[in-house]
mmCIF file of C-alpha atoms and ligand atoms in Angstrom:
data_model
loop_
_atom_site.group_PDB
_atom_site.id
_atom_site.type_symbol
_atom_site.label_atom_id
_atom_site.label_comp_id
_atom_site.label_asym_id
_atom_site.label_seq_id
_atom_site.Cartn_x
_atom_site.Cartn_y
_atom_site.Cartn_z
ATOM 1 C CA MET A 11 -22.525 -119.302 139.473
ATOM 2 C CA GLY A 12 -20.837 -117.228 136.845
ATOM 3 C CA ARG A 13 -20.361 -114.014 138.724
ATOM 4 C CA ASP A 14 -17.468 -112.053 140.178
ATOM 5 C CA ARG A 15 -16.679 -113.436 143.521
ATOM 6 C CA TYR A 16 -15.528 -109.731 144.779
ATOM 7 C CA TRP A 17 -18.020 -107.467 143.723
ATOM 8 C CA ARG A 18 -21.493 -107.085 143.647
ATOM 9 C CA ALA A 19 -23.487 -104.788 141.220
ATOM 10 C CA ILE A 20 -25.993 -102.193 143.112
ATOM 11 C CA SER A 21 -28.358 -100.793 140.603
ATOM 12 C CA ILE A 22 -28.010 -96.913 140.731
ATOM 13 C CA ASP A 23 -32.196 -96.730 140.839
ATOM 14 C CA SER A 24 -31.799 -98.769 144.246
ATOM 15 C CA ILE A 25 -29.567 -96.235 145.727
ATOM 16 C CA THR A 26 -31.505 -93.847 147.529
ATOM 17 C CA PRO A 27 -29.874 -90.258 148.543
ATOM 18 C CA ASN A 28 -29.184 -89.823 152.265
ATOM 19 C CA PHE A 29 -30.219 -93.224 152.922
ATOM 20 C CA PHE A 30 -27.487 -95.505 152.472
ATOM 21 C CA PRO A 31 -24.990 -97.355 155.233
ATOM 22 C CA GLU A 32 -21.333 -96.530 155.549
ATOM 23 C CA VAL A 33 -19.874 -98.493 152.813
ATOM 24 C CA ALA A 34 -17.585 -97.657 149.944
ATOM 25 C CA LEU A 35 -18.990 -97.539 146.390
ATOM 26 C CA TYR A 36 -16.844 -98.465 143.385
ATOM 27 C CA LEU A 37 -17.209 -97.358 139.796
ATOM 28 C CA LYS A 38 -16.385 -99.853 137.030
ATOM 29 C CA SER A 39 -14.034 -98.536 134.621
ATOM 30 C CA GLY A 40 -12.454 -100.715 131.570
ATOM 31 C CA GLY A 41 -12.499 -103.787 133.948
ATOM 32 C CA ASN A 42 -10.939 -102.082 136.994
ATOM 33 C CA TYR A 43 -12.860 -101.159 140.109
ATOM 34 C CA VAL A 44 -12.458 -97.452 141.222
ATOM 35 C CA LEU A 45 -13.210 -95.689 144.432
ATOM 36 C CA TYR A 46 -16.189 -93.422 144.169
ATOM 37 C CA LYS A 47 -17.387 -92.869 147.671
ATOM 38 C CA ASP A 48 -15.824 -93.389 150.883
ATOM 39 C CA PRO A 49 -17.826 -95.269 153.552
ATOM 40 C CA GLU A 50 -17.996 -91.962 155.639
ATOM 41 C CA ARG A 51 -19.326 -89.892 152.942
ATOM 42 C CA MET A 52 -23.095 -89.908 151.988
ATOM 43 C CA PHE A 53 -24.348 -90.835 148.709
ATOM 44 C CA THR A 54 -26.088 -87.439 147.763
ATOM 45 C CA VAL A 55 -28.628 -86.227 145.256
ATOM 46 C CA GLU A 56 -25.600 -84.505 143.408
ATOM 47 C CA ASP A 57 -24.000 -88.102 142.901
ATOM 48 C CA ARG A 58 -27.228 -89.441 141.844
ATOM 49 C CA HIS A 59 -27.701 -86.503 139.000
ATOM 50 C CA ARG A 60 -23.906 -87.461 138.162
ATOM 51 C CA MET A 61 -24.640 -91.018 137.799
ATOM 52 C CA GLU A 62 -27.485 -90.004 135.501
ATOM 53 C CA ARG A 63 -25.745 -87.513 133.624
ATOM 54 C CA SER A 64 -23.243 -90.148 132.739
ATOM 55 C CA PHE A 65 -25.800 -92.783 132.106
ATOM 56 C CA THR A 66 -24.217 -94.899 134.618
ATOM 57 C CA GLU A 67 -26.383 -97.774 135.669
ATOM 58 C CA PHE A 68 -24.242 -99.771 138.521
ATOM 59 C CA LEU A 69 -21.987 -99.233 141.262
ATOM 60 C CA TYR A 70 -20.102 -101.871 143.062
ATOM 61 C CA VAL A 71 -19.917 -102.629 146.514
ATOM 62 C CA ARG A 72 -17.146 -105.284 147.808
ATOM 63 C CA SER A 73 -18.443 -108.668 148.404
ATOM 64 C CA GLY A 74 -17.092 -108.135 151.909
ATOM 65 C CA ASP A 75 -19.514 -105.082 152.537
ATOM 66 C CA MET A 76 -22.482 -106.954 151.600
ATOM 67 C CA GLU A 77 -23.623 -107.788 155.015
ATOM 68 C CA VAL A 78 -23.315 -104.461 156.466
ATOM 69 C CA LEU A 79 -25.443 -103.342 153.395
ATOM 70 C CA ASN A 80 -27.954 -106.134 153.414
ATOM 71 C CA ASP A 81 -28.292 -105.425 157.282
ATOM 72 C CA PHE A 82 -28.931 -101.927 156.976
ATOM 73 C CA MET A 83 -31.485 -102.347 153.726
ATOM 74 C CA GLU A 84 -33.532 -104.880 155.699
ATOM 75 C CA LYS A 85 -33.662 -103.481 158.979
ATOM 76 C CA ASN A 86 -34.760 -100.271 157.452
ATOM 77 C CA MET A 87 -37.120 -101.495 154.793
ATOM 78 C CA ALA A 88 -40.378 -100.876 156.250
ATOM 79 C CA GLU A 89 -39.482 -97.662 157.215
ATOM 80 C CA MET A 90 -38.200 -96.856 153.731
ATOM 81 C CA LEU A 91 -41.554 -98.490 152.287
ATOM 82 C CA ALA A 92 -43.621 -95.777 154.544
ATOM 83 C CA ARG A 93 -41.349 -92.861 153.558
ATOM 84 C CA ASP A 94 -43.583 -90.290 151.677
ATOM 85 C CA ASP A 95 -40.839 -88.395 149.801
ATOM 86 C CA LEU A 96 -40.238 -91.702 147.763
ATOM 87 C CA SER A 97 -41.980 -92.560 144.502
ATOM 88 C CA SER A 98 -43.418 -95.795 144.507
ATOM 89 C CA ALA A 99 -40.934 -97.043 141.649
ATOM 90 C CA ALA A 100 -38.057 -95.717 143.864
ATOM 91 C CA LYS A 101 -39.466 -98.132 146.657
ATOM 92 C CA GLY A 102 -40.138 -101.172 144.157
ATOM 93 C CA LYS A 103 -36.439 -100.869 142.865
ATOM 94 C CA ILE A 104 -34.835 -100.391 146.529
ATOM 95 C CA LEU A 105 -36.992 -103.521 147.509
ATOM 96 C CA TYR A 106 -36.100 -105.348 144.311
ATOM 97 C CA GLN A 107 -32.314 -105.006 144.859
ATOM 98 C CA THR A 108 -32.460 -105.808 148.363
ATOM 99 C CA SER A 109 -34.767 -108.909 147.592
ATOM 100 C CA VAL A 110 -31.745 -110.010 144.752
ATOM 101 C CA ASN A 111 -29.133 -109.550 147.346
ATOM 102 C CA CYS A 112 -31.259 -111.754 149.894
ATOM 103 C CA VAL A 113 -31.790 -114.266 147.113
ATOM 104 C CA ILE A 114 -27.860 -114.376 146.313
ATOM 105 C CA ASP A 115 -27.471 -115.309 150.060
ATOM 106 C CA VAL A 116 -30.038 -118.107 150.139
ATOM 107 C CA PHE A 117 -28.636 -119.473 146.991
ATOM 108 C CA GLU A 118 -25.185 -119.640 148.770
ATOM 109 C CA SER A 119 -26.694 -121.150 151.874
ATOM 110 C CA PRO A 120 -30.202 -122.274 151.412
ATOM 111 C CA GLU A 121 -29.870 -124.503 154.732
ATOM 112 C CA ALA A 122 -28.964 -121.824 157.046
ATOM 113 C CA SER A 123 -32.148 -120.854 158.925
ATOM 114 C CA ALA A 124 -31.356 -116.978 159.168
ATOM 115 C CA ASN A 125 -31.047 -116.906 155.309
ATOM 116 C CA PHE A 126 -34.627 -118.829 154.986
ATOM 117 C CA ASN A 127 -36.065 -116.281 157.509
ATOM 118 C CA ARG A 128 -34.668 -113.334 155.779
ATOM 119 C CA CYS A 129 -36.129 -114.805 152.492
ATOM 120 C CA ARG A 130 -39.573 -115.210 153.978
ATOM 121 C CA LEU A 131 -39.376 -111.693 155.474
ATOM 122 C CA MET A 132 -38.337 -110.253 151.766
ATOM 123 C CA VAL A 133 -41.479 -112.285 150.245
ATOM 124 C CA GLN A 134 -43.896 -110.558 152.994
ATOM 125 C CA ASN A 135 -42.533 -107.118 152.088
ATOM 126 C CA LEU A 136 -42.566 -107.776 148.360
ATOM 127 C CA LEU A 137 -46.327 -108.988 148.704
ATOM 128 C CA GLN A 138 -47.137 -105.902 150.507
ATOM 129 C CA HIS A 139 -45.673 -103.655 147.825
ATOM 130 C CA ILE A 140 -47.265 -105.797 145.037
ATOM 131 C CA SER A 141 -50.759 -105.741 146.652
ATOM 132 C CA THR A 142 -50.707 -102.161 147.405
ATOM 133 C CA ASP A 143 -49.032 -100.777 144.293
ATOM 134 C CA ARG A 144 -50.367 -100.913 140.860
ATOM 135 C CA HIS A 145 -47.012 -100.067 139.289
ATOM 136 C CA ALA A 146 -45.175 -102.723 141.204
ATOM 137 C CA LEU A 147 -44.136 -104.897 138.254
ATOM 138 C CA GLU A 148 -42.987 -101.815 136.436
ATOM 139 C CA SER A 149 -40.282 -101.353 139.191
ATOM 140 C CA PHE A 150 -39.376 -104.804 138.934
ATOM 141 C CA GLN A 151 -38.939 -104.786 134.965
ATOM 142 C CA SER A 152 -35.487 -103.636 135.475
ATOM 143 C CA ILE A 153 -31.820 -103.556 133.785
ATOM 144 C CA VAL A 154 -29.920 -106.592 134.689
ATOM 145 C CA ASP A 155 -26.308 -107.077 135.190
ATOM 146 C CA HIS A 156 -25.911 -110.327 133.149
ATOM 147 C CA ASN A 157 -24.043 -112.013 135.814
ATOM 148 C CA PHE A 158 -27.015 -111.627 137.984
ATOM 149 C CA TYR A 159 -29.743 -112.812 135.940
ATOM 150 C CA ILE A 160 -30.500 -115.736 137.831
ATOM 151 C CA PHE A 161 -31.197 -113.989 141.097
ATOM 152 C CA VAL A 162 -32.816 -110.883 139.417
ATOM 153 C CA HIS A 163 -35.003 -113.552 137.182
ATOM 154 C CA ALA A 164 -35.834 -115.207 140.918
ATOM 155 C CA VAL A 165 -37.274 -111.918 142.099
ATOM 156 C CA GLN A 166 -39.089 -111.155 139.012
ATOM 157 C CA VAL A 167 -40.720 -114.917 138.967
ATOM 158 C CA ALA A 168 -41.713 -114.347 142.758
ATOM 159 C CA ALA A 169 -43.144 -110.794 142.315
ATOM 160 C CA LEU A 170 -45.110 -111.906 139.582
ATOM 161 C CA SER A 171 -46.148 -115.224 141.027
ATOM 162 C CA LEU A 172 -47.266 -113.492 144.157
ATOM 163 C CA LEU A 173 -49.453 -111.000 141.814
ATOM 164 C CA VAL A 174 -51.155 -113.959 140.214
ATOM 165 C CA HIS A 175 -52.002 -115.670 143.222
ATOM 166 C CA GLU A 176 -53.031 -112.823 145.038
ATOM 167 C CA ARG A 177 -55.438 -112.429 141.984
ATOM 168 C CA LEU A 178 -56.716 -115.443 141.314
ATOM 169 C CA PHE A 179 -56.789 -117.895 144.134
ATOM 170 C CA ASP A 180 -57.517 -117.435 147.908
ATOM 171 C CA LEU A 181 -54.435 -118.540 149.866
ATOM 172 C CA ALA A 182 -53.725 -118.670 153.639
ATOM 173 C CA ALA A 183 -51.090 -115.878 154.305
ATOM 174 C CA ASP A 184 -48.401 -119.078 155.141
ATOM 175 C CA GLU A 185 -49.400 -120.586 151.605
ATOM 176 C CA MET A 186 -48.725 -117.200 150.057
ATOM 177 C CA LEU A 187 -45.295 -116.969 151.754
ATOM 178 C CA ASP A 188 -44.233 -120.516 150.503
ATOM 179 C CA VAL A 189 -45.168 -119.588 146.994
ATOM 180 C CA GLY A 190 -42.947 -116.620 147.327
ATOM 181 C CA VAL A 191 -40.170 -118.454 148.465
ATOM 182 C CA GLY A 192 -40.835 -121.572 146.542
ATOM 183 C CA SER A 193 -40.741 -119.269 143.109
ATOM 184 C CA LEU A 194 -37.313 -117.363 144.592
ATOM 185 C CA MET A 195 -35.803 -120.736 144.590
ATOM 186 C CA HIS A 196 -37.224 -122.228 141.468
ATOM 187 C CA ASP A 197 -33.937 -122.352 140.017
ATOM 188 C CA TYR A 198 -31.706 -123.142 142.748
ATOM 189 C CA GLY A 199 -30.700 -126.271 141.154
ATOM 190 C CA MET A 200 -28.854 -124.147 138.518
ATOM 191 C CA ILE A 201 -25.992 -124.067 141.235
ATOM 192 C CA PHE A 202 -25.373 -127.586 140.091
ATOM 193 C CA ILE A 203 -24.694 -126.526 136.611
ATOM 194 C CA THR A 204 -21.267 -125.413 135.516
ATOM 195 C CA ASN A 205 -20.518 -122.185 134.264
ATOM 196 C CA ASP A 206 -19.413 -123.150 131.075
ATOM 197 C CA ILE A 207 -23.085 -124.236 130.134
ATOM 198 C CA LEU A 208 -24.469 -121.246 131.926
ATOM 199 C CA GLU A 209 -22.525 -118.573 130.281
ATOM 200 C CA LYS A 210 -22.461 -120.207 126.782
ATOM 201 C CA ASN A 211 -24.089 -117.922 124.429
ATOM 202 C CA ASP A 212 -24.580 -120.405 121.333
ATOM 203 C CA ALA A 213 -27.375 -123.190 121.531
ATOM 204 C CA LEU A 214 -26.356 -126.256 123.816
ATOM 205 C CA SER A 215 -25.685 -129.468 122.678
ATOM 206 C CA ASP A 216 -28.032 -132.612 123.834
ATOM 207 C CA ILE A 217 -25.803 -133.662 126.428
ATOM 208 C CA GLU A 218 -25.310 -129.783 127.981
ATOM 209 C CA TYR A 219 -29.273 -129.468 127.344
ATOM 210 C CA TYR A 220 -29.804 -132.797 129.337
ATOM 211 C CA LYS A 221 -27.298 -131.687 132.369
ATOM 212 C CA VAL A 222 -29.077 -128.029 132.323
ATOM 213 C CA LYS A 223 -32.717 -130.160 132.736
ATOM 214 C CA GLN A 224 -31.421 -131.574 135.706
ATOM 215 C CA HIS A 225 -31.573 -128.299 137.850
ATOM 216 C CA THR A 226 -35.041 -129.096 138.638
ATOM 217 C CA GLN A 227 -34.679 -132.775 140.103
ATOM 218 C CA LYS A 228 -30.963 -131.725 141.846
ATOM 219 C CA GLY A 229 -32.430 -128.575 143.491
ATOM 220 C CA TYR A 230 -35.454 -130.207 144.879
ATOM 221 C CA GLU A 231 -33.377 -132.952 146.455
ATOM 222 C CA TYR A 232 -30.792 -130.738 147.544
ATOM 223 C CA LEU A 233 -33.600 -128.254 149.346
ATOM 224 C CA LYS A 234 -35.334 -131.241 150.560
ATOM 225 C CA GLN A 235 -32.754 -132.776 152.549
ATOM 226 C CA SER A 236 -31.935 -129.148 154.051
ATOM 227 C CA GLY A 237 -35.374 -129.651 155.827
ATOM 228 C CA ASN A 238 -36.414 -125.909 155.810
ATOM 229 C CA TYR A 239 -38.542 -125.969 153.055
ATOM 230 C CA SER A 240 -42.171 -126.914 152.606
ATOM 231 C CA GLU A 241 -44.122 -129.080 150.078
ATOM 232 C CA ILE A 242 -45.074 -125.995 148.013
ATOM 233 C CA VAL A 243 -41.852 -124.648 147.810
ATOM 234 C CA LEU A 244 -40.226 -128.033 146.982
ATOM 235 C CA ASN A 245 -43.154 -128.574 144.085
ATOM 236 C CA ILE A 246 -42.326 -125.474 142.362
ATOM 237 C CA VAL A 247 -38.583 -126.127 142.163
ATOM 238 C CA ARG A 248 -39.209 -129.545 141.021
ATOM 239 C CA TYR A 249 -42.191 -129.439 138.609
ATOM 240 C CA HIS A 250 -41.631 -125.491 137.447
ATOM 241 C CA HIS A 251 -40.703 -127.305 133.774
ATOM 242 C CA GLU A 252 -43.501 -129.749 133.619
ATOM 243 C CA ARG A 253 -45.905 -128.911 130.830
ATOM 244 C CA PHE A 254 -49.662 -129.325 130.696
ATOM 245 C CA ASP A 255 -49.485 -131.903 128.155
ATOM 246 C CA GLY A 256 -46.907 -134.184 129.676
ATOM 247 C CA GLU A 257 -44.153 -133.275 127.550
ATOM 248 C CA GLY A 258 -42.107 -131.357 130.062
ATOM 249 C CA TYR A 259 -39.432 -132.726 132.694
ATOM 250 C CA PRO A 260 -38.348 -134.012 135.249
ATOM 251 C CA THR A 261 -40.898 -136.294 135.472
ATOM 252 C CA GLY A 262 -43.412 -135.924 132.538
ATOM 253 C CA ILE A 263 -46.602 -135.618 135.015
ATOM 254 C CA LYS A 264 -49.338 -133.873 133.000
ATOM 255 C CA GLY A 265 -52.696 -131.828 133.428
ATOM 256 C CA ASP A 266 -53.831 -130.743 136.950
ATOM 257 C CA ASN A 267 -51.666 -133.613 138.388
ATOM 258 C CA ILE A 268 -48.914 -130.630 138.277
ATOM 259 C CA PRO A 269 -49.136 -128.612 141.313
ATOM 260 C CA ARG A 270 -51.092 -125.299 140.495
ATOM 261 C CA SER A 271 -48.357 -123.302 142.276
ATOM 262 C CA ALA A 272 -45.934 -124.817 139.605
ATOM 263 C CA GLN A 273 -48.120 -124.292 136.894
ATOM 264 C CA VAL A 274 -48.623 -120.717 137.658
ATOM 265 C CA SER A 275 -44.429 -120.447 138.250
ATOM 266 C CA ALA A 276 -43.829 -122.063 134.921
ATOM 267 C CA LEU A 277 -46.119 -119.067 133.216
ATOM 268 C CA CYS A 278 -44.021 -116.367 135.225
ATOM 269 C CA ASP A 279 -40.677 -118.207 134.600
ATOM 270 C CA CYS A 280 -41.237 -118.107 130.761
ATOM 271 C CA TYR A 281 -42.750 -114.543 130.688
ATOM 272 C CA SER A 282 -39.905 -112.964 132.707
ATOM 273 C CA ALA A 283 -37.198 -115.173 130.796
ATOM 274 C CA MET A 284 -38.583 -113.366 127.584
ATOM 275 C CA ILE A 285 -38.854 -109.940 128.724
ATOM 276 C CA MET A 286 -35.357 -109.849 129.995
ATOM 277 C CA LYS A 287 -32.569 -108.681 127.931
ATOM 278 C CA ARG A 288 -29.685 -110.967 127.710
ATOM 279 C CA ALA A 289 -26.383 -110.574 126.496
ATOM 280 C CA TYR A 290 -27.368 -112.701 123.359
ATOM 281 C CA ARG A 291 -30.677 -111.347 122.453
ATOM 282 C CA LYS A 292 -32.861 -108.387 123.139
ATOM 283 C CA ALA A 293 -35.445 -108.462 125.453
ATOM 284 C CA VAL A 294 -39.078 -109.523 124.138
ATOM 285 C CA THR A 295 -41.826 -106.669 124.631
ATOM 286 C CA PRO A 296 -44.650 -107.861 126.863
ATOM 287 C CA GLY A 297 -47.278 -107.931 124.179
ATOM 288 C CA ALA A 298 -44.515 -110.138 122.250
ATOM 289 C CA ALA A 299 -44.008 -112.185 124.921
ATOM 290 C CA ILE A 300 -47.958 -113.077 125.770
ATOM 291 C CA ALA A 301 -48.593 -113.955 122.385
ATOM 292 C CA ALA A 302 -45.804 -116.148 122.031
ATOM 293 C CA MET A 303 -46.888 -117.627 125.101
ATOM 294 C CA ARG A 304 -50.243 -118.002 123.750
ATOM 295 C CA GLU A 305 -48.891 -120.216 120.952
ATOM 296 C CA LYS A 306 -47.292 -122.407 123.072
ATOM 297 C CA ALA A 307 -50.782 -122.768 125.400
ATOM 298 C CA ILE A 308 -52.555 -123.728 122.267
ATOM 299 C CA LYS A 309 -49.962 -126.342 121.571
ATOM 300 C CA GLY A 310 -50.112 -127.622 125.047
ATOM 301 C CA ALA A 311 -47.626 -126.131 127.387
ATOM 302 C CA PHE A 312 -49.784 -124.371 129.594
ATOM 303 C CA HIS A 313 -53.436 -124.876 131.092
ATOM 304 C CA LEU A 314 -55.368 -122.701 128.305
ATOM 305 C CA GLU A 315 -57.996 -121.039 131.090
ATOM 306 C CA LEU A 316 -54.983 -120.489 133.559
ATOM 307 C CA PHE A 317 -52.780 -118.791 130.699
ATOM 308 C CA GLU A 318 -55.837 -116.630 129.848
ATOM 309 C CA GLU A 319 -56.071 -115.327 133.247
ATOM 310 C CA PHE A 320 -52.231 -114.661 133.532
ATOM 311 C CA ALA A 321 -52.248 -112.646 130.416
ATOM 312 C CA ASN A 322 -54.995 -110.549 131.535
ATOM 313 C CA ILE A 323 -52.948 -109.745 134.706
ATOM 314 C CA VAL A 324 -49.879 -108.976 132.482
ATOM 315 C CA ASN A 325 -52.063 -107.166 129.794
ATOM 316 C CA GLU A 326 -53.818 -105.154 132.771
ATOM 317 C CA THR A 327 -50.347 -103.939 134.315
ATOM 318 C CA TYR A 328 -49.189 -103.440 130.556
ATOM 319 C CA ALA A 329 -52.007 -101.344 129.791
ATOM 320 C CA ILE A 330 -51.780 -99.286 132.692
ATOM 321 C CA ILE A 331 -48.035 -98.335 131.906
ATOM 322 C CA ALA A 332 -48.773 -97.909 128.344
ATOM 323 C CA ALA A 333 -51.748 -95.258 129.489
ATOM 324 C CA LEU A 334 -49.464 -93.348 131.506
ATOM 325 C CA SER A 335 -48.610 -89.718 130.575
ATOM 326 C CA TYR A 336 -44.906 -89.006 129.190
ATOM 327 C CA ASP A 337 -44.397 -87.123 132.622
ATOM 328 C CA GLU A 338 -45.957 -90.126 134.776
ATOM 329 C CA ARG A 339 -43.587 -92.294 132.949
ATOM 330 C CA HIS A 340 -40.693 -90.245 133.428
ATOM 331 C CA VAL A 341 -41.356 -90.133 137.144
ATOM 332 C CA LEU A 342 -41.924 -94.037 137.169
ATOM 333 C CA ARG A 343 -38.411 -94.265 135.882
ATOM 334 C CA HIS A 344 -36.674 -92.087 138.472
HETATM 335 FE FE1 LIG B 4 -35.810 -123.429 135.621
#
């Protein structure tokens, strides 16, 4: 998957002072990992300030410690979300990081029902957060350690897709969970693509692009035979690169033959990919991403009315953020 096997990056934003399990934290310094905090010592407010002063964005945890960390975070998530000494942005960051960790595990063993259940629980937390907090998307627009792009992108697409479904459609609770799980898993098939292609910074050759395009069908087939995943989930995995005009892949189905959940995922996928900073290009602003997507929609990539509804939801969130005073934005970032 193109990431370091032994270390997991933990965004500083997601480490709450005095709320962290007994796990060692490391700093990355010139390619080496240096112990920053012993398991026994608590991560304090002073630690947080030190990180901010040195513009440190990530600390690292040994992969072997992730189970303890995930267990702690997931067990304490409800309590953490209910705390009133944490800003909603801080809660969002923690939820975001914990979801990313969860997706990493589900990608590693999608057939394990324990992972699948964790994933559903995480979607429930995500859903609750985005439906009660108007700043939710802002917290999900975080910095990304590039090795973790696929997982961070997955959580972003899930949060956005849940928000869109919640605003536009009246889905049963189970269907909402499936939309969330499907969006988290949409690029699962990327595990079948080799690192040399995934990490390539230049344009892909025709053969490489052909291989990348197979992630939809391969992911679908693998998850289908694992037996855990519903039709909604499988549809999102298989059809999220179809285009409304039939020019997409893997099957080339068009119009409303493309399941609606997959059409929404396609919009969220495209938007999330654009607003994230990558090693080879800068992030696009939300406004510019919507403008570029509108052009695509007019050319036939998306259902035009669905796209406009989507754009309204994104613009609304963007307008809320843009309208905040400096102080409020400052608080949001911390
Ligand atoms: Fe994809």
